[in-house]
Short mmCIF file of C-alpha atoms in Angstrom, two decimals:
data_model
loop_
_atom_site.label_atom_id
_atom_site.label_comp_id
_atom_site.label_asym_id
_atom_site.label_seq_id
_atom_site.Cartn_x
_atom_site.Cartn_y
_atom_site.Cartn_z
CA MET A 1 82.88 39.74 107.26
CA LYS A 2 82.44 42.34 104.41
CA PRO A 3 85.58 42.67 102.50
CA PHE A 4 87.65 45.79 103.06
CA THR A 5 91.28 47.00 101.88
CA TYR A 6 93.68 47.34 104.86
CA LEU A 7 96.01 50.44 104.56
CA THR A 8 99.11 50.62 106.69
CA PRO A 9 100.43 54.16 106.94
CA HIS A 10 103.64 54.84 108.68
CA THR A 11 103.12 58.45 109.62
CA LEU A 12 100.32 60.39 111.03
CA ASP A 13 100.23 62.69 108.01
CA GLU A 14 99.93 59.64 105.69
CA ALA A 15 97.14 58.33 107.95
CA VAL A 16 95.19 61.45 107.49
CA SER A 17 95.66 62.10 103.85
CA LEU A 18 94.43 58.30 103.24
CA TYR A 19 91.50 59.30 105.34
CA GLU A 20 90.77 62.30 103.15
CA SER A 21 91.25 60.62 99.92
CA HIS A 22 88.79 57.96 100.84
CA GLU A 23 86.53 60.11 102.79
CA GLY A 24 83.12 58.59 103.60
CA ARG A 25 84.46 55.01 102.94
CA ALA A 26 87.24 54.62 105.42
CA ALA A 27 87.59 53.92 109.23
CA TYR A 28 90.66 54.02 111.41
CA ILE A 29 91.54 50.80 113.31
CA ALA A 30 93.95 50.46 115.96
CA GLY A 31 93.55 47.29 118.15
CA GLY A 32 90.42 46.48 116.32
CA THR A 33 88.49 44.86 119.07
CA ASP A 34 85.60 47.53 118.81
CA VAL A 35 85.82 48.19 115.02
CA LEU A 36 85.96 44.58 113.89
CA ILE A 37 82.82 43.83 115.90
CA LYS A 38 80.99 46.85 114.28
CA ILE A 39 81.87 45.38 110.91
CA LYS A 40 80.92 41.95 111.88
CA GLU A 41 77.63 43.29 113.03
CA GLU A 42 77.21 45.48 110.00
CA LYS A 43 76.92 48.74 111.92
CA ILE A 44 79.71 50.13 109.76
CA GLU A 45 80.62 48.90 106.27
CA PRO A 46 83.95 50.89 105.40
CA ASP A 47 85.50 49.74 102.30
CA TYR A 48 89.15 50.77 103.64
CA LEU A 49 90.45 50.36 107.08
CA ILE A 50 93.34 52.56 107.95
CA SER A 51 95.56 51.04 110.48
CA LEU A 52 97.15 53.22 113.15
CA ALA A 53 99.33 50.38 114.54
CA HIS A 54 102.10 50.93 112.24
CA ILE A 55 102.96 54.64 113.04
CA PRO A 56 106.02 54.75 114.84
CA VAL A 57 104.83 57.07 117.51
CA SER A 58 106.29 56.67 121.30
CA GLU A 59 104.07 53.66 122.13
CA GLY A 60 103.49 53.13 126.05
CA VAL A 61 103.79 55.53 128.85
CA ARG A 62 106.33 58.08 129.49
CA PHE A 63 106.70 60.11 132.75
CA ASN A 64 108.16 63.71 131.95
CA GLU A 65 110.65 64.62 134.82
CA ASP A 66 110.65 68.44 133.98
CA THR A 67 106.81 68.96 134.01
CA ARG A 68 105.89 65.95 136.05
CA ALA A 69 103.15 64.85 133.63
CA LEU A 70 102.47 61.41 132.54
CA HIS A 71 102.31 60.90 128.77
CA ILE A 72 100.30 58.11 127.35
CA SER A 73 100.33 57.23 123.79
CA ALA A 74 96.81 56.63 122.63
CA PHE A 75 98.10 53.64 120.84
CA THR A 76 99.05 51.90 124.28
CA THR A 77 97.24 48.67 124.96
CA HIS A 78 95.33 48.37 128.23
CA ARG A 79 97.65 45.30 129.03
CA THR A 80 100.64 47.66 128.92
CA LEU A 81 98.96 50.06 131.15
CA GLU A 82 97.95 47.25 133.48
CA LEU A 83 101.40 45.98 133.59
CA SER A 84 103.18 49.31 134.10
CA PRO A 85 104.63 49.44 137.68
CA LEU A 86 104.60 53.24 137.16
CA ILE A 87 101.01 53.17 136.63
CA ARG A 88 100.27 50.90 139.52
CA ARG A 89 102.51 52.72 141.93
CA ASP A 90 101.64 56.41 141.17
CA TYR A 91 98.28 56.16 139.30
CA PRO A 92 96.36 53.51 141.17
CA ILE A 93 93.01 54.77 139.83
CA LEU A 94 94.04 53.87 136.31
CA HIS A 95 95.43 50.54 137.25
CA ASP A 96 92.33 49.84 139.21
CA ALA A 97 90.23 50.72 135.85
CA VAL A 98 92.48 49.15 133.16
CA LYS A 99 93.05 45.59 134.86
CA ASN A 100 89.25 44.87 134.56
CA ILE A 101 88.64 46.09 130.86
CA GLY A 102 87.53 43.36 128.51
CA SER A 103 89.66 40.44 129.30
CA VAL A 104 93.53 39.51 129.03
CA GLN A 105 92.98 38.69 125.43
CA ILE A 106 91.13 42.00 124.73
CA ARG A 107 93.70 43.97 126.82
CA ASN A 108 96.56 42.70 124.59
CA THR A 109 95.19 44.08 121.48
CA ALA A 110 92.72 47.13 122.62
CA THR A 111 94.37 50.40 122.83
CA ILE A 112 93.21 53.14 125.35
CA GLY A 113 92.71 55.74 122.46
CA GLY A 114 90.37 53.33 120.96
CA ASN A 115 88.49 53.09 124.17
CA LEU A 116 88.12 56.68 124.40
CA ALA A 117 87.25 57.42 120.65
CA ASN A 118 84.68 54.85 120.95
CA ALA A 119 82.96 56.83 123.59
CA VAL A 120 80.61 54.60 125.00
CA PRO A 121 78.97 55.88 128.26
CA SER A 122 80.54 52.93 130.09
CA ALA A 123 84.04 53.36 128.91
CA ASP A 124 86.07 52.25 131.90
CA GLY A 125 89.18 54.03 130.39
CA ALA A 126 87.63 57.36 130.35
CA ILE A 127 86.66 57.88 134.10
CA PRO A 128 90.17 57.69 135.67
CA LEU A 129 91.51 59.99 133.08
CA ILE A 130 88.77 62.49 133.58
CA THR A 131 89.15 62.10 137.24
CA MET A 132 93.07 63.10 136.91
CA ASP A 133 92.23 66.16 134.71
CA ALA A 134 93.70 64.41 131.64
CA VAL A 135 94.48 66.28 128.48
CA ALA A 136 93.58 64.74 125.02
CA HIS A 137 95.98 65.57 121.99
CA ILE A 138 94.40 65.40 118.75
CA TYR A 139 96.23 65.39 115.19
CA GLY A 140 94.39 66.26 111.90
CA THR A 141 94.47 67.93 108.66
CA LYS A 142 94.93 71.31 110.54
CA GLY A 143 97.58 70.17 112.74
CA GLU A 144 97.57 69.38 116.41
CA ARG A 145 95.14 70.45 119.05
CA THR A 146 94.23 69.83 122.57
CA VAL A 147 90.81 69.21 124.51
CA ASP A 148 90.46 68.60 128.11
CA LEU A 149 89.00 65.14 128.24
CA ILE A 150 86.05 66.15 130.23
CA HIS A 151 85.09 67.99 127.08
CA PHE A 152 86.22 65.33 124.57
CA PHE A 153 82.91 63.48 124.90
CA LEU A 154 79.82 64.72 123.20
CA GLY A 155 77.23 61.64 123.51
CA PRO A 156 77.17 57.83 123.36
CA GLY A 157 79.58 57.17 120.55
CA GLN A 158 80.24 60.91 119.84
CA THR A 159 83.16 62.85 120.50
CA VAL A 160 84.72 66.27 119.56
CA LEU A 161 86.86 64.30 116.99
CA GLU A 162 86.40 65.78 113.44
CA LYS A 163 86.50 63.61 110.31
CA GLY A 164 90.13 62.30 109.72
CA GLU A 165 91.34 63.58 113.25
CA ILE A 166 93.17 61.08 115.29
CA LEU A 167 93.72 60.86 119.19
CA THR A 168 97.21 60.63 119.64
CA GLU A 169 98.22 60.99 123.30
CA ILE A 170 96.79 61.56 126.70
CA VAL A 171 98.54 63.85 129.10
CA VAL A 172 97.81 63.65 132.95
CA PRO A 173 99.04 66.63 134.88
CA PRO A 174 100.91 66.24 138.32
CA ALA A 175 98.63 65.83 141.43
CA PRO A 176 99.48 67.57 144.67
CA ALA A 177 101.34 65.70 147.55
CA ARG A 178 99.32 63.75 149.57
CA THR A 179 97.01 62.72 146.98
CA GLY A 180 95.13 59.22 146.57
CA SER A 181 93.06 57.86 143.94
CA ALA A 182 90.83 55.05 143.25
CA TYR A 183 88.19 53.67 140.65
CA ILE A 184 85.70 50.85 140.97
CA LYS A 185 83.60 49.13 138.30
CA PHE A 186 80.53 47.88 139.46
CA GLY A 187 79.10 44.70 137.37
CA ARG A 188 78.34 41.23 137.56
CA ARG A 189 80.95 39.40 135.73
CA LYS A 190 84.64 39.81 136.15
CA ALA A 191 85.53 39.96 132.54
CA MET A 192 84.02 41.39 129.32
CA GLU A 193 81.51 43.25 131.21
CA LEU A 194 80.32 46.76 130.88
CA PRO A 195 79.86 48.27 134.27
CA LEU A 196 76.41 48.87 135.98
CA LEU A 197 78.25 52.03 137.11
CA GLY A 198 81.73 53.19 137.28
CA VAL A 199 83.07 55.72 139.99
CA GLY A 200 86.57 57.29 139.97
CA MET A 201 87.62 59.61 142.84
CA LEU A 202 90.75 61.62 143.56
CA LEU A 203 91.51 63.18 146.81
CA SER A 204 94.24 65.41 148.10
CA LEU A 205 94.72 66.28 151.75
CA ASP A 206 96.34 69.15 153.51
CA ALA A 207 99.46 68.60 155.77
CA ASP A 208 96.83 67.95 158.54
CA MET A 209 95.94 64.81 156.78
CA THR A 210 92.18 65.62 157.07
CA THR A 211 91.26 68.63 155.28
CA CYS A 212 90.50 68.20 151.55
CA VAL A 213 92.46 70.58 149.34
CA LYS A 214 91.36 68.95 146.00
CA VAL A 215 88.90 66.55 144.79
CA ARG A 216 87.44 65.13 141.64
CA ILE A 217 84.67 62.43 141.29
CA GLY A 218 84.33 60.95 137.98
CA LEU A 219 81.18 58.87 137.00
CA GLY A 220 80.68 56.36 134.30
CA VAL A 221 77.09 55.26 133.05
CA ALA A 222 75.66 57.86 135.20
CA ALA A 223 74.92 59.97 132.13
CA PRO A 224 75.03 59.72 128.12
CA THR A 225 78.99 60.73 128.64
CA PRO A 226 81.38 60.44 131.25
CA ILE A 227 80.88 63.09 133.87
CA ARG A 228 82.12 64.82 136.87
CA ALA A 229 80.10 65.39 140.14
CA TYR A 230 80.85 68.98 140.41
CA ASN A 231 78.24 69.80 143.23
CA ALA A 232 79.75 66.73 145.32
CA GLU A 233 83.43 68.26 144.57
CA ARG A 234 82.36 71.68 145.74
CA PHE A 235 80.71 70.55 148.73
CA LEU A 236 84.01 68.29 149.89
CA LYS A 237 86.96 70.82 149.04
CA GLY A 238 87.91 72.54 152.16
CA ARG A 239 85.91 70.53 154.46
CA GLU A 240 87.49 67.81 156.98
CA VAL A 241 87.31 64.30 155.07
CA THR A 242 85.31 62.07 157.40
CA ASP A 243 83.11 59.11 157.00
CA ALA A 244 80.12 61.66 157.63
CA THR A 245 81.36 64.10 154.92
CA LEU A 246 82.14 61.36 152.35
CA ALA A 247 78.66 60.00 152.69
CA GLU A 248 77.15 63.29 152.30
CA ALA A 249 79.33 64.00 149.20
CA GLY A 250 78.05 60.62 147.97
CA GLN A 251 74.51 61.83 148.52
CA ILE A 252 75.12 65.08 146.58
CA ALA A 253 76.69 63.14 143.70
CA ALA A 254 73.71 60.65 143.55
CA ASP A 255 71.42 63.59 143.22
CA GLU A 256 73.39 65.18 140.42
CA ALA A 257 73.96 61.85 138.30
CA ARG A 258 71.74 61.61 135.31
CA VAL A 259 71.18 57.90 135.51
CA ARG A 260 68.52 55.98 133.59
CA ASP A 261 67.09 52.56 133.24
CA SER A 262 68.80 50.49 130.72
CA ILE A 263 69.30 46.72 130.17
CA ARG A 264 72.02 46.35 132.98
CA GLY A 265 70.29 48.22 135.70
CA VAL A 266 67.47 50.42 136.67
CA ALA A 267 68.01 54.18 137.50
CA TRP A 268 67.10 54.12 141.18
CA TYR A 269 69.62 51.29 141.86
CA ARG A 270 72.30 53.06 139.98
CA ARG A 271 71.50 56.37 142.01
CA GLU A 272 71.93 54.32 145.32
CA LEU A 273 75.13 53.01 144.09
CA VAL A 274 76.68 56.35 143.24
CA GLY A 275 76.22 57.41 146.96
CA VAL A 276 77.43 54.10 148.17
CA LEU A 277 80.41 53.92 145.89
CA VAL A 278 81.61 57.54 146.15
CA LYS A 279 81.50 57.19 149.92
CA ARG A 280 83.70 53.93 149.55
CA MET A 281 86.22 55.33 147.07
CA GLY A 282 86.60 58.51 149.33
CA ALA A 283 87.71 56.04 152.01
CA LEU A 284 89.81 54.14 149.94
CA CYS A 285 91.68 57.25 148.60
CA ARG A 286 92.24 58.38 152.31
CA LYS A 287 93.56 54.89 153.06
CA ARG A 288 96.00 54.96 150.08
CA ILE A 289 97.24 58.40 151.03
CA THR A 290 97.77 57.05 154.75
CA ASP A 291 99.38 53.83 153.52
CA GLU A 292 101.83 55.79 151.15
CA LYS A 293 102.83 58.23 153.94
CA SER A 294 103.50 55.21 156.25
CA ILE A 295 105.96 53.72 153.61
CA SER A 296 107.82 56.88 152.78
CA MET B 13 92.61 42.68 98.58
CA ASP B 14 95.13 39.59 98.33
CA ARG B 15 98.46 39.99 100.00
CA GLU B 16 101.22 37.58 100.95
CA ILE B 17 102.28 37.47 104.46
CA GLN B 18 105.10 35.43 106.34
CA PHE B 19 104.78 34.33 109.94
CA ASN B 20 105.95 31.81 112.30
CA LEU B 21 103.22 29.33 112.74
CA ASN B 22 103.91 26.76 115.66
CA GLY B 23 107.54 26.95 115.17
CA ASN B 24 107.40 26.67 111.24
CA GLU B 25 108.00 29.72 108.97
CA THR B 26 104.81 29.88 106.90
CA THR B 27 103.94 32.05 103.82
CA VAL B 28 100.31 32.39 102.84
CA VAL B 29 98.20 34.47 100.62
CA ILE B 30 95.43 36.08 102.61
CA LYS B 31 92.59 38.42 102.10
CA ASP B 32 92.58 41.95 104.10
CA HIS B 33 89.29 41.04 105.70
CA TRP B 34 90.19 37.42 106.93
CA THR B 35 90.46 37.13 110.58
CA LEU B 36 93.47 35.09 112.21
CA LEU B 37 90.66 32.48 113.20
CA HIS B 38 89.53 32.06 109.70
CA LEU B 39 93.04 31.72 108.36
CA LEU B 40 93.84 28.99 111.05
CA ARG B 41 90.59 27.03 110.69
CA GLU B 42 89.33 27.55 107.15
CA GLU B 43 92.66 27.94 105.11
CA LEU B 44 95.20 26.11 107.19
CA GLY B 45 92.93 23.35 108.42
CA LEU B 46 94.20 23.78 112.02
CA LEU B 47 90.68 22.93 113.66
CA GLY B 48 91.95 23.18 117.33
CA THR B 49 91.16 26.76 117.76
CA LYS B 50 87.41 27.14 118.43
CA GLU B 51 84.90 29.73 117.33
CA GLY B 52 82.59 30.38 119.83
CA CYS B 53 80.87 33.76 119.89
CA GLY B 54 83.04 35.48 117.38
CA SER B 55 83.01 38.74 119.27
CA GLY B 56 85.68 38.21 122.05
CA GLU B 57 83.38 37.24 124.58
CA CYS B 58 83.83 33.66 125.31
CA GLY B 59 87.91 32.95 124.63
CA ALA B 60 87.21 29.79 122.66
CA CYS B 61 89.41 31.09 120.03
CA THR B 62 92.55 32.23 122.23
CA VAL B 63 95.89 31.78 120.50
CA MET B 64 99.38 33.27 121.39
CA VAL B 65 100.57 36.17 119.06
CA ASP B 66 104.35 36.90 120.15
CA ASP B 67 103.46 35.13 123.32
CA LEU B 68 100.32 37.13 124.13
CA ALA B 69 97.06 35.60 124.44
CA VAL B 70 94.58 37.26 122.02
CA ASN B 71 91.08 36.54 120.55
CA ALA B 72 91.95 35.05 116.97
CA CYS B 73 88.26 36.20 115.97
CA LEU B 74 89.15 39.83 116.61
CA TYR B 75 92.53 39.72 115.16
CA LEU B 76 93.24 40.33 111.61
CA ALA B 77 95.20 37.90 109.83
CA VAL B 78 97.17 40.70 108.00
CA GLU B 79 98.32 41.74 111.52
CA VAL B 80 100.48 38.48 112.18
CA ASP B 81 103.00 39.41 109.29
CA SER B 82 106.36 38.73 110.83
CA LYS B 83 105.02 37.80 114.16
CA LYS B 84 104.98 34.40 115.83
CA VAL B 85 101.89 32.64 116.36
CA VAL B 86 101.32 29.46 118.83
CA THR B 87 98.07 27.44 118.63
CA ILE B 88 96.83 24.58 120.55
CA GLU B 89 98.46 22.40 117.94
CA GLY B 90 101.77 24.00 118.66
CA LEU B 91 101.90 22.98 122.36
CA ALA B 92 102.90 19.25 122.37
CA SER B 93 106.62 18.32 121.38
CA ALA B 94 107.27 16.96 117.96
CA ASP B 95 107.07 13.27 119.31
CA GLY B 96 103.56 14.04 120.61
CA GLU B 97 104.38 14.32 124.12
CA LEU B 98 101.87 16.76 125.67
CA HIS B 99 102.83 20.12 127.08
CA PRO B 100 102.75 20.31 130.91
CA VAL B 101 99.75 22.39 130.93
CA GLN B 102 98.12 20.04 128.49
CA LYS B 103 98.87 17.03 130.81
CA ALA B 104 97.59 18.93 133.83
CA PHE B 105 94.32 19.47 132.02
CA VAL B 106 93.97 15.76 131.45
CA GLU B 107 95.25 14.35 134.84
CA ASN B 108 93.00 16.89 136.89
CA GLY B 109 89.75 16.67 135.25
CA GLY B 110 90.10 20.27 133.70
CA ILE B 111 88.35 19.01 130.33
CA GLN B 112 84.67 18.21 130.18
CA CYS B 113 83.02 18.56 126.65
CA GLY B 114 86.35 20.07 125.39
CA PHE B 115 85.03 22.93 123.43
CA CYS B 116 86.77 25.49 125.85
CA SER B 117 89.82 23.54 126.39
CA PRO B 118 92.09 24.96 123.74
CA GLY B 119 91.33 28.70 124.56
CA MET B 120 91.54 27.69 128.34
CA ILE B 121 95.00 26.00 127.83
CA MET B 122 96.47 28.90 125.58
CA SER B 123 95.20 31.51 128.38
CA ALA B 124 96.85 29.40 130.98
CA THR B 125 100.15 28.80 128.79
CA ALA B 126 100.52 32.51 128.29
CA LEU B 127 99.90 33.16 132.06
CA LEU B 128 102.57 30.63 132.93
CA LYS B 129 105.08 32.46 130.52
CA GLU B 130 104.55 35.79 132.37
CA ASN B 131 104.14 34.35 136.08
CA ALA B 132 105.61 30.90 136.71
CA THR B 133 103.80 30.83 140.20
CA PRO B 134 100.40 32.39 139.96
CA GLU B 135 98.20 32.52 142.75
CA GLU B 136 94.68 31.49 142.64
CA ASP B 137 93.36 35.09 141.99
CA ASP B 138 96.09 35.42 139.31
CA ILE B 139 94.74 32.34 137.61
CA LYS B 140 91.18 33.58 137.66
CA HIS B 141 92.26 36.98 136.27
CA ALA B 142 94.04 35.21 133.51
CA ILE B 143 91.02 32.94 132.36
CA ALA B 144 88.44 35.56 133.28
CA GLY B 145 87.93 35.97 129.28
CA ASN B 146 87.43 32.16 128.82
CA ILE B 147 83.93 30.80 129.30
CA CYS B 148 83.41 27.11 130.23
CA ARG B 149 79.58 26.36 129.79
CA CYS B 150 80.25 22.94 131.41
CA THR B 151 81.06 25.26 134.38
CA GLY B 152 83.95 23.22 135.30
CA TYR B 153 86.07 26.07 136.71
CA VAL B 154 87.34 24.39 139.75
CA GLN B 155 89.01 21.72 138.24
CA ILE B 156 90.47 24.11 135.34
CA ILE B 157 91.93 26.37 138.01
CA ASP B 158 93.16 23.27 139.88
CA SER B 159 94.67 22.15 136.73
CA ILE B 160 96.45 25.52 135.90
CA ARG B 161 97.71 25.46 139.61
CA LYS B 162 99.29 21.83 139.24
CA ALA B 163 100.60 22.65 135.80
CA ALA B 164 102.47 25.55 137.38
CA ARG B 165 103.96 23.34 139.91
CA ALA B 166 104.90 20.75 137.40
CA GLU B 167 106.72 23.38 135.57
CA GLU B 168 108.78 24.44 138.33
CA GLY B 169 110.19 20.98 138.60
CA ASP B 170 110.52 20.64 134.99
CA THR B 171 112.05 23.84 133.56
CA VAL B 172 114.12 22.11 131.13
CA ARG B 173 111.41 21.10 128.87
CA VAL B 174 109.62 24.40 129.17
CA VAL B 175 112.57 26.60 128.37
CA ALA B 176 113.34 24.39 125.40
CA TRP B 177 109.67 25.10 124.24
CA GLN B 178 110.11 28.71 124.75
CA ASP B 179 113.19 28.93 122.81
CA ASP B 180 112.06 27.10 119.63
#
């Protein structure tokens, strides 16, 4: 590996100013599982690596009782998210996704912020978060700003992060009562696999337990960035959720997906999968709502 | 850049001078001569380089040596007791045919040991989930899973040794 100097700032301000003073020659590193591979493969050649691992920010997840929002530090490892009882119980879509990212070894070091900032079209971490209307908190020389996560991604490897900016936190707003959510990563190997397709869905039902009052459908590897299937969402909202309407929503989502051929799969197959998996995730959301109601 | 780091390696306080760009795998194998940890792919795909850092399984090939400063590292060499008696997980692999060519074994055993620290009575699915990041190209997975299940059972009736090892 090409030599570099490793810098360990202890505040966000220090990190940002180190980046500025080494402009063009520095890269941020958190868990390192993506950055170190890029350096090994000589895709990037930074002279300085600025570690974000030593900044004493609130690591982990925190539920704000007043706003009922979930705060996830960007420096939280996937393993911490996977093992969080709060996430498993109340945010099953996120649990579904993080437990199959990389491997145990990768999840013990890789951070959710790194997964998002890396912005690969297949980022499993991104889909559940855009499906839950998450907001990204970003820190830089001009202070803090927030961006809806759905607008965070600009293209493969490209985000709205400007030079030196750091993704610090992801905030998930509260969902209505009677909400279920689910994510499926469709791939071939259990670990270290980038999905052929990722589908996340969030569904809220009316008190009648059949009418859809809110729905979000997030798709990964269905376009150059994570996307939402807006047409399918518009179709389903206000309708009765049945196997037939879920199948139709799946068809609409398949039509609006911008899938393409790649080494992992061909476009027509991905399009078929969108239809099938949206229907399946809708059914799983509905089941999770029913199960939770029967418990409480 | 050179810098001095101090960490606990297999129970011994260790001070070494490292370079910033060294991986933990490089430090262990090339500088400290601990050749039990293997390098397979070098990119986190195969798990042959799995070690424990503060009781968590990590890929030593994607972990910077500088980041183990003040931490506790356990490699395959650190599992057996001082008198050479194998750790229950190692014994189980030996006794149940969990080893074929042996190249994946150190990584598999470290992943299994990390799992058992977290969950003493894993189901088959838990075991598969825990070793999903370890590739065995002899494809002896059935015996490996079997070995880990039996190691878990051995440890239940043998908690004294395991507890003593955890507290060292």
